[in-house]
C-alpha positions as a Markdown table, in Angstrom:
| # | Residue | x | y | z |
|---|---|---|---|---|
| 1 | Met | 6.2 | -19.8 | -16.4 |
| 2 | Gln | 10.0 | -20.6 | -16.3 |
| 3 | Arg | 11.2 | -23.9 | -15.1 |
| 4 | Gly | 14.0 | -24.5 | -12.4 |
| 5 | Arg | 12.4 | -22.1 | -9.7 |
| 6 | Arg | 10.6 | -23.3 | -6.5 |
| 7 | Ser | 7.1 | -23.5 | -7.0 |
| 8 | Val | 4.2 | -22.9 | -4.4 |
| 9 | Cys | 0.3 | -23.6 | -4.7 |
| 10 | Ile | -1.5 | -21.2 | -2.5 |
| 11 | Ile | -5.1 | -21.8 | -1.8 |
| 12 | Gly | -7.4 | -18.9 | -1.4 |
| 13 | Ala | -6.9 | -15.3 | -3.0 |
| 14 | Gly | -7.9 | -13.3 | -0.1 |
| 15 | Ala | -6.0 | -11.0 | 2.2 |
| 16 | Ala | -3.5 | -13.6 | 3.2 |
| 17 | Gly | -3.4 | -15.4 | -0.2 |
| 18 | Leu | -2.8 | -12.3 | -2.0 |
| 19 | Thr | -0.1 | -11.0 | 0.1 |
| 20 | Leu | 1.9 | -14.1 | 0.2 |
| 21 | Ala | 1.5 | -14.7 | -3.4 |
| 22 | Asp | 3.0 | -11.1 | -4.2 |
| 23 | Ala | 5.8 | -11.5 | -1.8 |
| 24 | Leu | 7.0 | -15.0 | -3.2 |
| 25 | Ala | 6.6 | -13.9 | -6.6 |
| 26 | Arg | 8.9 | -11.0 | -6.0 |
| 27 | Ala | 11.2 | -13.3 | -4.3 |
| 28 | Gly | 11.5 | -15.4 | -7.6 |
| 29 | Trp | 9.0 | -18.2 | -6.9 |
| 30 | Arg | 6.5 | -19.7 | -9.3 |
| 31 | Val | 3.1 | -19.1 | -7.7 |
| 32 | Ile | 0.0 | -21.1 | -8.5 |
| 33 | Leu | -2.8 | -19.1 | -6.9 |
| 34 | Val | -6.1 | -21.1 | -6.5 |
| 35 | Glu | -9.4 | -19.3 | -5.9 |
| 36 | Gly | -12.8 | -20.9 | -5.8 |
| 37 | Gly | -14.6 | -17.7 | -6.5 |
| 38 | Gly | -14.6 | -15.4 | -9.6 |
| 39 | Ala | -13.3 | -12.0 | -10.4 |
| 40 | Arg | -16.1 | -10.4 | -8.3 |
| 41 | Pro | -18.4 | -11.9 | -5.5 |
| 42 | Ala | -21.4 | -13.6 | -6.6 |
| 43 | Pro | -24.2 | -14.8 | -4.5 |
| 44 | Ala | -24.4 | -18.3 | -6.1 |
| 45 | Leu | -20.9 | -18.9 | -4.8 |
| 46 | Glu | -21.6 | -18.0 | -1.2 |
| 47 | Asp | -23.4 | -21.4 | -0.5 |
| 48 | Thr | -20.2 | -23.2 | -0.1 |
| 49 | Tyr | -19.8 | -21.1 | 3.1 |
| 50 | Arg | -23.0 | -22.4 | 4.7 |
| 51 | Val | -22.4 | -24.1 | 8.1 |
| 52 | Thr | -24.3 | -25.6 | 10.9 |
| 53 | Met | -23.7 | -24.3 | 14.3 |
| 54 | Leu | -24.1 | -26.0 | 17.6 |
| 55 | Gly | -23.8 | -24.1 | 20.9 |
| 56 | Thr | -23.0 | -20.6 | 20.8 |
| 57 | Pro | -24.1 | -18.7 | 17.5 |
| 58 | His | -21.3 | -17.0 | 15.5 |
| 59 | Arg | -22.7 | -14.6 | 12.9 |
| 60 | Gly | -19.3 | -14.3 | 11.3 |
| 61 | Ala | -19.6 | -17.6 | 9.7 |
| 62 | His | -22.2 | -16.5 | 7.3 |
| 63 | Glu | -21.7 | -12.7 | 7.3 |
| 64 | Gly | -18.9 | -10.5 | 5.9 |
| 65 | Arg | -17.3 | -13.5 | 4.1 |
| 66 | Phe | -17.0 | -13.4 | 0.3 |
| 67 | Arg | -15.8 | -16.3 | -2.0 |
| 68 | Ala | -14.0 | -14.1 | -4.8 |
| 69 | Leu | -10.6 | -12.6 | -5.8 |
| 70 | Gly | -9.8 | -10.3 | -2.9 |
| 71 | Gly | -12.0 | -12.4 | -0.6 |
| 72 | Ser | -13.4 | -10.3 | 2.2 |
| 73 | Thr | -11.4 | -7.3 | 1.4 |
| 74 | Thr | -13.7 | -6.7 | -1.5 |
| 75 | Arg | -16.5 | -5.6 | 1.0 |
| 76 | Trp | -14.7 | -5.0 | 4.3 |
| 77 | Gly | -14.3 | -1.4 | 5.9 |
| 78 | Gly | -10.4 | -1.8 | 6.3 |
| 79 | Gln | -10.2 | -1.3 | 10.2 |
| 80 | Leu | -7.0 | -2.6 | 11.7 |
| 81 | Trp | -5.0 | -2.4 | 14.8 |
| 82 | Pro | -1.9 | -4.6 | 15.7 |
| 83 | Trp | -2.3 | -7.5 | 18.2 |
| 84 | Glu | -0.5 | -6.7 | 21.6 |
| 85 | Arg | 1.8 | -9.1 | 23.7 |
| 86 | His | -1.0 | -10.2 | 26.1 |
| 87 | Glu | -3.2 | -11.2 | 23.2 |
| 88 | Phe | -0.7 | -14.0 | 22.2 |
| 89 | Glu | -0.3 | -15.4 | 25.8 |
| 90 | Pro | -2.6 | -17.8 | 27.9 |
| 91 | Arg | -5.6 | -16.3 | 29.4 |
| 92 | Pro | -6.8 | -19.2 | 31.6 |
| 93 | Trp | -9.6 | -16.9 | 33.0 |
| 94 | Leu | -11.1 | -16.6 | 29.5 |
| 95 | Gly | -10.5 | -20.3 | 28.7 |
| 96 | Leu | -7.8 | -19.3 | 26.1 |
| 97 | Asp | -4.6 | -21.3 | 25.9 |
| 98 | Gly | -2.6 | -18.8 | 23.8 |
| 99 | Trp | -1.0 | -18.9 | 20.5 |
| 100 | Pro | 1.7 | -21.3 | 19.2 |
| 101 | Ile | 3.6 | -18.2 | 18.3 |
| 102 | Ala | 4.8 | -15.4 | 20.2 |
| 103 | His | 4.2 | -11.7 | 19.8 |
| 104 | Asp | 7.8 | -11.0 | 19.1 |
| 105 | Glu | 7.8 | -13.2 | 16.1 |
| 106 | Val | 4.9 | -11.3 | 14.5 |
| 107 | Ala | 5.9 | -7.8 | 15.7 |
| 108 | Pro | 8.8 | -7.1 | 13.2 |
| 109 | Tyr | 6.2 | -7.5 | 10.3 |
| 110 | Tyr | 3.8 | -5.0 | 11.6 |
| 111 | Asp | 5.4 | -2.1 | 9.9 |
| 112 | Ala | 5.8 | -3.8 | 6.5 |
| 113 | Ala | 2.1 | -4.6 | 6.6 |
| 114 | Phe | 1.1 | -1.1 | 7.6 |
| 115 | Ala | 3.2 | 0.4 | 4.8 |
| 116 | Leu | 1.9 | -2.2 | 2.3 |
| 117 | Leu | -1.7 | -1.1 | 3.3 |
| 118 | Gly | -1.0 | 2.7 | 3.1 |
| 119 | Ile | -1.0 | 3.6 | 6.9 |
| 120 | Arg | 2.0 | 4.8 | 8.8 |
| 121 | Arg | 1.1 | 3.5 | 12.3 |
| 122 | Gly | -1.0 | 0.5 | 13.4 |
| 123 | Ser | -2.9 | 2.4 | 16.3 |
| 124 | Leu | -3.7 | 5.8 | 17.3 |
| 125 | Thr | -2.7 | 7.4 | 20.7 |
| 126 | Pro | -5.2 | 9.0 | 23.1 |
| 127 | Asp | -3.6 | 12.4 | 22.4 |
| 128 | Ala | -4.1 | 11.8 | 18.6 |
| 129 | Ala | -7.6 | 10.6 | 19.2 |
| 130 | Ala | -8.4 | 13.9 | 21.3 |
| 131 | Ala | -6.8 | 16.0 | 18.4 |
| 132 | His | -9.3 | 14.5 | 16.0 |
| 133 | Gly | -12.1 | 15.5 | 18.4 |
| 134 | Val | -12.7 | 12.1 | 19.7 |
| 135 | Gln | -14.3 | 12.2 | 23.4 |
| 136 | Leu | -13.1 | 9.2 | 25.3 |
| 137 | Pro | -15.4 | 7.4 | 27.6 |
| 138 | Pro | -15.0 | 7.8 | 31.3 |
| 139 | Leu | -13.3 | 4.4 | 32.0 |
| 140 | Asp | -11.2 | 3.7 | 35.1 |
| 141 | Pro | -7.7 | 3.3 | 33.4 |
| 142 | Glu | -6.8 | 0.7 | 36.2 |
| 143 | Arg | -9.5 | -1.7 | 35.0 |
| 144 | Phe | -9.9 | -0.8 | 31.3 |
| 145 | Ala | -7.4 | -0.1 | 28.4 |
| 146 | Leu | -8.6 | 1.5 | 25.3 |
| 147 | Lys | -7.7 | 0.3 | 21.7 |
| 148 | Tyr | -7.6 | 2.7 | 18.7 |
| 149 | Ser | -7.9 | 1.4 | 15.4 |
| 150 | Val | -7.1 | 2.9 | 12.0 |
| 151 | Trp | -8.8 | 2.7 | 8.8 |
| 152 | Leu | -7.2 | 2.0 | 5.6 |
| 153 | Pro | -7.2 | 4.5 | 2.4 |
| 154 | Trp | -10.3 | 3.6 | 0.4 |
| 155 | Arg | -7.9 | 3.0 | -2.7 |
| 156 | Arg | -6.1 | 0.3 | -0.6 |
| 157 | Arg | -9.1 | -1.7 | 0.8 |
| 158 | Asn | -9.7 | -4.2 | -2.0 |
| 159 | Leu | -6.5 | -6.2 | -2.1 |
| 160 | Ala | -7.5 | -7.4 | -5.5 |
| 161 | Arg | -6.7 | -4.1 | -6.8 |
| 162 | Val | -3.6 | -3.5 | -4.7 |
| 163 | Phe | -1.8 | -6.6 | -6.0 |
| 164 | Gly | -3.5 | -6.4 | -9.5 |
| 165 | Ala | -0.3 | -6.0 | -11.3 |
| 166 | Ser | 1.4 | -8.9 | -9.5 |
| 167 | Leu | -1.6 | -11.1 | -10.4 |
| 168 | Arg | -1.0 | -10.5 | -14.1 |
| 169 | Gly | 2.9 | -11.0 | -13.8 |
| 170 | Pro | 4.7 | -14.1 | -15.4 |
| 171 | Ser | 5.3 | -15.5 | -12.2 |
| 172 | Val | 1.8 | -15.9 | -11.1 |
| 173 | Asp | -0.7 | -18.5 | -12.4 |
| 174 | Leu | -4.0 | -17.3 | -11.0 |
| 175 | Arg | -6.7 | -19.9 | -11.2 |
| 176 | Leu | -10.2 | -18.5 | -10.6 |
| 177 | Gly | -13.2 | -20.6 | -10.3 |
| 178 | Thr | -11.1 | -23.5 | -9.0 |
| 179 | Thr | -11.8 | -25.3 | -5.8 |
| 180 | Ala | -9.4 | -27.1 | -3.8 |
| 181 | Val | -10.8 | -30.5 | -2.9 |
| 182 | Gly | -7.7 | -32.3 | -1.6 |
| 183 | Ile | -4.0 | -32.2 | -0.6 |
| 184 | Glu | -1.8 | -34.7 | -2.0 |
| 185 | Met | 1.0 | -36.0 | 0.6 |
| 186 | Ser | 4.1 | -38.1 | 0.1 |
| 187 | Gly | 6.6 | -39.0 | 2.6 |
| 188 | Gly | 4.9 | -36.9 | 5.2 |
| 189 | Arg | 4.7 | -33.7 | 3.3 |
| 190 | Ala | 2.3 | -31.9 | 1.0 |
| 191 | Thr | 3.3 | -32.3 | -2.7 |
| 192 | Gly | 0.2 | -30.9 | -4.6 |
| 193 | Val | -3.3 | -29.9 | -4.4 |
| 194 | Arg | -6.3 | -31.6 | -6.1 |
| 195 | Val | -8.6 | -28.8 | -7.6 |
| 196 | Gln | -12.1 | -29.2 | -9.2 |
| 197 | Leu | -12.1 | -27.3 | -12.5 |
| 198 | Pro | -14.6 | -24.5 | -13.5 |
| 199 | Gly | -16.0 | -26.7 | -16.4 |
| 200 | Gly | -15.8 | -30.1 | -14.4 |
| 201 | Gly | -13.3 | -32.5 | -13.7 |
| 202 | Glu | -10.2 | -32.5 | -11.5 |
| 203 | Glu | -6.5 | -31.7 | -11.8 |
| 204 | Leu | -3.6 | -32.4 | -9.7 |
| 205 | Ile | -1.4 | -29.2 | -9.3 |
| 206 | Gly | 2.0 | -30.2 | -8.2 |
| 207 | Ala | 4.3 | -27.9 | -6.2 |
| 208 | Asp | 7.2 | -27.8 | -3.8 |
| 209 | Leu | 5.2 | -25.9 | -1.2 |
| 210 | Val | 1.4 | -25.8 | -0.5 |
| 211 | Val | -0.2 | -23.0 | 1.5 |
| 212 | Ile | -3.7 | -23.2 | 2.8 |
| 213 | Ala | -4.9 | -19.4 | 3.1 |
| 214 | Ala | -8.7 | -20.2 | 2.7 |
| 215 | Gly | -10.1 | -18.2 | 5.7 |
| 216 | Ala | -10.0 | -19.1 | 9.4 |
| 217 | Ile | -12.9 | -21.8 | 9.0 |
| 218 | Glu | -12.1 | -23.3 | 5.7 |
| 219 | Thr | -8.3 | -23.5 | 6.4 |
| 220 | Ser | -9.1 | -25.1 | 9.8 |
């Protein structure tokens, strides 16, 4: 890769990591994309996802998560809807404090995300659902609001395929089978990622920017 450009090391080649890698590569960044899994899901690699749960069980900790290029998009159904304004705000009756970002900060990016995934709208309307023969449940509209999702075209569901050309470009250094084990810090900022290599041993990957996109549980 060429020198002189800003570099970013992205941990995780799932939906978030791949989308960001593609966008930054197109913007002229050098991208080092670190993925602990291989080109395809393998049962032996899923052991790193095992967790011990205390309190309320969460099936999603073990189901529907895949450590591979493309992450969970290699197996998901591709059902989407945009989050609405009230879902970002505090809801104390549910014990939720709200998000640190506002709906208006995210909303401008919805159209670009839908276009990338091959869909025109993020949700259906009741009229459109009825036109498709969907019989709506008899719920009181004063108490319940129905949400309509959309499904991605089959060819767009696996983001490893969607971004295949970008991953093979000169701006992206894709590291499969490489597990992040630590973040290097200097002066209060991240300066690199320590990784465990497929054949053993460790390497320090230096970068101007570090992004953790390893899934909700691993990222936290």
